[in-house]
């Protein structure tokens, strides 16, 4: 079972006692700030909840699974997301 965006917006609105429009605006703002910060190379840390940072992936040699031919995969960036202590404790229950 998973929670989609509209269900998450409804849950936030209910918990924060705000309307769904305000909850969606807050969620969208969080998403934009997260994306903009990571794009600049800044880490985002919400103590106890999660941390996200941009990590550099080194260039490497890979293999085309269809042909078996070796290919060069260029260096790139990825995102590393780590669960905070409160999130880990909640999931462990």
mmCIF file with all atom_site columns, C-alpha atoms in Angstrom:
data_model
loop_
_atom_site.group_PDB
_atom_site.id
_atom_site.type_symbol
_atom_site.label_atom_id
_atom_site.label_alt_id
_atom_site.label_comp_id
_atom_site.label_asym_id
_atom_site.label_entity_id
_atom_site.label_seq_id
_atom_site.pdbx_PDB_ins_code
_atom_site.Cartn_x
_atom_site.Cartn_y
_atom_site.Cartn_z
_atom_site.occupancy
_atom_site.B_iso_or_equiv
_atom_site.pdbx_formal_charge
_atom_site.auth_seq_id
_atom_site.auth_comp_id
_atom_site.auth_asym_id
_atom_site.auth_atom_id
_atom_site.pdbx_PDB_model_num
ATOM 1  C CA . UNK A 1 1  ? 0.000  0.000  0.000   1.00 0.00 ? 1  UNK A CA 1
ATOM 2  C CA . UNK A 1 2  ? 1.285  3.462  -0.817  1.00 0.00 ? 2  UNK A CA 1
ATOM 3  C CA . UNK A 1 3  ? 0.156  7.029  -0.302  1.00 0.00 ? 3  UNK A CA 1
ATOM 4  C CA . UNK A 1 4  ? -0.208 9.116  -3.471  1.00 0.00 ? 4  UNK A CA 1
ATOM 5  C CA . UNK A 1 5  ? 0.164  12.892 -3.591  1.00 0.00 ? 5  UNK A CA 1
ATOM 6  C CA . UNK A 1 6  ? -3.537 13.739 -3.195  1.00 0.00 ? 6  UNK A CA 1
ATOM 7  C CA . UNK A 1 7  ? -3.826 11.380 -0.201  1.00 0.00 ? 7  UNK A CA 1
ATOM 8  C CA . UNK A 1 8  ? -0.701 12.934 1.316   1.00 0.00 ? 8  UNK A CA 1
ATOM 9  C CA . UNK A 1 9  ? -2.144 16.437 0.817   1.00 0.00 ? 9  UNK A CA 1
ATOM 10 C CA . UNK A 1 10 ? -5.374 15.354 2.547   1.00 0.00 ? 10 UNK A CA 1
ATOM 11 C CA . UNK A 1 11 ? -3.455 13.854 5.468   1.00 0.00 ? 11 UNK A CA 1
ATOM 12 C CA . UNK A 1 12 ? -1.310 16.990 5.869   1.00 0.00 ? 12 UNK A CA 1
ATOM 13 C CA . UNK A 1 13 ? -4.403 19.206 5.747   1.00 0.00 ? 13 UNK A CA 1
ATOM 14 C CA . UNK A 1 14 ? -6.078 17.116 8.409   1.00 0.00 ? 14 UNK A CA 1
ATOM 15 C CA . UNK A 1 15 ? -3.039 17.002 10.748  1.00 0.00 ? 15 UNK A CA 1
ATOM 16 C CA . UNK A 1 16 ? -2.191 20.685 10.361  1.00 0.00 ? 16 UNK A CA 1
ATOM 17 C CA . UNK A 1 17 ? -5.847 21.766 10.449  1.00 0.00 ? 17 UNK A CA 1
ATOM 18 C CA . UNK A 1 18 ? -5.538 23.699 7.198   1.00 0.00 ? 18 UNK A CA 1
ATOM 19 C CA . UNK A 1 19 ? -7.419 23.347 3.924   1.00 0.00 ? 19 UNK A CA 1
ATOM 20 C CA . UNK A 1 20 ? -6.222 21.122 1.108   1.00 0.00 ? 20 UNK A CA 1
ATOM 21 C CA . UNK A 1 21 ? -5.195 24.064 -1.091  1.00 0.00 ? 21 UNK A CA 1
ATOM 22 C CA . UNK A 1 22 ? -2.824 25.353 1.592   1.00 0.00 ? 22 UNK A CA 1
ATOM 23 C CA . UNK A 1 23 ? -1.491 21.863 2.261   1.00 0.00 ? 23 UNK A CA 1
ATOM 24 C CA . UNK A 1 24 ? -0.804 21.301 -1.443  1.00 0.00 ? 24 UNK A CA 1
ATOM 25 C CA . UNK A 1 25 ? 0.922  24.694 -1.691  1.00 0.00 ? 25 UNK A CA 1
ATOM 26 C CA . UNK A 1 26 ? 3.149  23.786 1.276   1.00 0.00 ? 26 UNK A CA 1
ATOM 27 C CA . UNK A 1 27 ? 4.005  20.380 -0.201  1.00 0.00 ? 27 UNK A CA 1
ATOM 28 C CA . UNK A 1 28 ? 4.772  21.922 -3.604  1.00 0.00 ? 28 UNK A CA 1
ATOM 29 C CA . UNK A 1 29 ? 6.974  24.566 -1.940  1.00 0.00 ? 29 UNK A CA 1
ATOM 30 C CA . UNK A 1 30 ? 8.876  21.859 -0.036  1.00 0.00 ? 30 UNK A CA 1
ATOM 31 C CA . UNK A 1 31 ? 9.396  19.957 -3.288  1.00 0.00 ? 31 UNK A CA 1
ATOM 32 C CA . UNK A 1 32 ? 10.649 23.071 -5.122  1.00 0.00 ? 32 UNK A CA 1
ATOM 33 C CA . UNK A 1 33 ? 13.060 24.034 -2.337  1.00 0.00 ? 33 UNK A CA 1
ATOM 34 C CA . UNK A 1 34 ? 14.395 20.470 -2.174  1.00 0.00 ? 34 UNK A CA 1
ATOM 35 C CA . UNK A 1 35 ? 14.960 20.319 -5.949  1.00 0.00 ? 35 UNK A CA 1
ATOM 36 C CA . UNK A 1 36 ? 16.539 23.788 -6.154  1.00 0.00 ? 36 UNK A CA 1
ATOM 37 C CA . UNK A 1 37 ? 18.859 23.127 -3.215  1.00 0.00 ? 37 UNK A CA 1
ATOM 38 C CA . UNK A 1 38 ? 20.029 19.762 -4.520  1.00 0.00 ? 38 UNK A CA 1
ATOM 39 C CA . UNK A 1 39 ? 20.563 21.220 -8.006  1.00 0.00 ? 39 UNK A CA 1
ATOM 40 C CA . UNK A 1 40 ? 22.931 23.804 -6.438  1.00 0.00 ? 40 UNK A CA 1
ATOM 41 C CA . UNK A 1 41 ? 24.797 21.043 -4.585  1.00 0.00 ? 41 UNK A CA 1
ATOM 42 C CA . UNK A 1 42 ? 23.410 21.981 -1.173  1.00 0.00 ? 42 UNK A CA 1
ATOM 43 C CA . UNK A 1 43 ? 22.404 19.211 1.223   1.00 0.00 ? 43 UNK A CA 1
ATOM 44 C CA . UNK A 1 44 ? 18.940 19.356 2.784   1.00 0.00 ? 44 UNK A CA 1
ATOM 45 C CA . UNK A 1 45 ? 18.573 18.060 6.337   1.00 0.00 ? 45 UNK A CA 1
ATOM 46 C CA . UNK A 1 46 ? 15.350 17.838 8.301   1.00 0.00 ? 46 UNK A CA 1
ATOM 47 C CA . UNK A 1 47 ? 16.584 16.632 11.698  1.00 0.00 ? 47 UNK A CA 1
ATOM 48 C CA . UNK A 1 48 ? 15.016 13.348 12.719  1.00 0.00 ? 48 UNK A CA 1
ATOM 49 C CA . UNK A 1 49 ? 13.176 12.962 9.415   1.00 0.00 ? 49 UNK A CA 1
ATOM 50 C CA . UNK A 1 50 ? 15.568 12.767 6.464   1.00 0.00 ? 50 UNK A CA 1
ATOM 51 C CA . UNK A 1 51 ? 18.607 14.147 4.768   1.00 0.00 ? 51 UNK A CA 1
ATOM 52 C CA . UNK A 1 52 ? 19.185 14.462 1.042   1.00 0.00 ? 52 UNK A CA 1
ATOM 53 C CA . UNK A 1 53 ? 22.375 15.340 -0.762  1.00 0.00 ? 53 UNK A CA 1
ATOM 54 C CA . UNK A 1 54 ? 23.746 15.408 -4.277  1.00 0.00 ? 54 UNK A CA 1
ATOM 55 C CA . UNK A 1 55 ? 26.518 12.867 -4.793  1.00 0.00 ? 55 UNK A CA 1
ATOM 56 C CA . UNK A 1 56 ? 28.952 12.546 -7.654  1.00 0.00 ? 56 UNK A CA 1
ATOM 57 C CA . UNK A 1 57 ? 29.080 9.229  -9.468  1.00 0.00 ? 57 UNK A CA 1
ATOM 58 C CA . UNK A 1 58 ? 32.433 8.417  -11.033 1.00 0.00 ? 58 UNK A CA 1
ATOM 59 C CA . UNK A 1 59 ? 32.811 7.460  -14.680 1.00 0.00 ? 59 UNK A CA 1
ATOM 60 C CA . UNK A 1 60 ? 32.853 3.712  -15.107 1.00 0.00 ? 60 UNK A CA 1
ATOM 61 C CA . UNK A 1 61 ? 32.804 0.896  -17.616 1.00 0.00 ? 61 UNK A CA 1
ATOM 62 C CA . UNK A 1 62 ? 29.496 -0.896 -18.008 1.00 0.00 ? 62 UNK A CA 1
ATOM 63 C CA . UNK A 1 63 ? 28.192 -3.638 -20.203 1.00 0.00 ? 63 UNK A CA 1
ATOM 64 C CA . UNK A 1 64 ? 25.294 -3.532 -22.658 1.00 0.00 ? 64 UNK A CA 1
ATOM 65 C CA . UNK A 1 65 ? 23.074 -6.398 -21.434 1.00 0.00 ? 65 UNK A CA 1
ATOM 66 C CA . UNK A 1 66 ? 21.717 -7.061 -24.920 1.00 0.00 ? 66 UNK A CA 1
ATOM 67 C CA . UNK A 1 67 ? 25.018 -7.299 -26.818 1.00 0.00 ? 67 UNK A CA 1
ATOM 68 C CA . UNK A 1 68 ? 27.553 -7.829 -24.037 1.00 0.00 ? 68 UNK A CA 1
ATOM 69 C CA . UNK A 1 69 ? 29.581 -4.934 -25.480 1.00 0.00 ? 69 UNK A CA 1
ATOM 70 C CA . UNK A 1 70 ? 31.519 -2.799 -23.001 1.00 0.00 ? 70 UNK A CA 1
ATOM 71 C CA . UNK A 1 71 ? 30.381 0.817  -22.834 1.00 0.00 ? 71 UNK A CA 1
ATOM 72 C CA . UNK A 1 72 ? 31.718 3.878  -21.048 1.00 0.00 ? 72 UNK A CA 1
ATOM 73 C CA . UNK A 1 73 ? 29.289 5.463  -18.583 1.00 0.00 ? 73 UNK A CA 1
ATOM 74 C CA . UNK A 1 74 ? 30.226 9.114  -17.982 1.00 0.00 ? 74 UNK A CA 1
ATOM 75 C CA . UNK A 1 75 ? 30.533 10.728 -14.557 1.00 0.00 ? 75 UNK A CA 1
ATOM 76 C CA . UNK A 1 76 ? 27.237 12.096 -13.334 1.00 0.00 ? 76 UNK A CA 1
ATOM 77 C CA . UNK A 1 77 ? 25.337 13.214 -10.249 1.00 0.00 ? 77 UNK A CA 1
ATOM 78 C CA . UNK A 1 78 ? 22.811 11.285 -8.206  1.00 0.00 ? 78 UNK A CA 1
ATOM 79 C CA . UNK A 1 79 ? 20.801 11.863 -5.048  1.00 0.00 ? 79 UNK A CA 1
ATOM 80 C CA . UNK A 1 80 ? 21.413 10.130 -1.734  1.00 0.00 ? 80 UNK A CA 1
ATOM 81 C CA . UNK A 1 81 ? 18.486 10.145 0.689   1.00 0.00 ? 81 UNK A CA 1
ATOM 82 C CA . UNK A 1 82 ? 18.920 8.903  4.250   1.00 0.00 ? 82 UNK A CA 1
ATOM 83 C CA . UNK A 1 83 ? 16.190 8.315  6.806   1.00 0.00 ? 83 UNK A CA 1
ATOM 84 C CA . UNK A 1 84 ? 16.484 10.220 10.080  1.00 0.00 ? 84 UNK A CA 1
ATOM 85 C CA . UNK A 1 85 ? 16.254 8.652  13.536  1.00 0.00 ? 85 UNK A CA 1
ATOM 86 C CA . UNK A 1 86 ? 12.557 9.433  14.093  1.00 0.00 ? 86 UNK A CA 1
ATOM 87 C CA . UNK A 1 87 ? 11.646 7.950  10.722  1.00 0.00 ? 87 UNK A CA 1
ATOM 88 C CA . UNK A 1 88 ? 13.742 4.840  11.382  1.00 0.00 ? 88 UNK A CA 1
ATOM 89 C CA . UNK A 1 89 ? 12.104 4.330  14.798  1.00 0.00 ? 89 UNK A CA 1
ATOM 90 C CA . UNK A 1 90 ? 8.595  4.740  13.320  1.00 0.00 ? 90 UNK A CA 1
ATOM 91 C CA . UNK A 1 91 ? 9.283  2.177  10.595  1.00 0.00 ? 91 UNK A CA 1
ATOM 92 C CA . UNK A 1 92 ? 10.849 -0.309 13.039  1.00 0.00 ? 92 UNK A CA 1
ATOM 93 C CA . UNK A 1 93 ? 7.644  -0.574 15.095  1.00 0.00 ? 93 UNK A CA 1
#
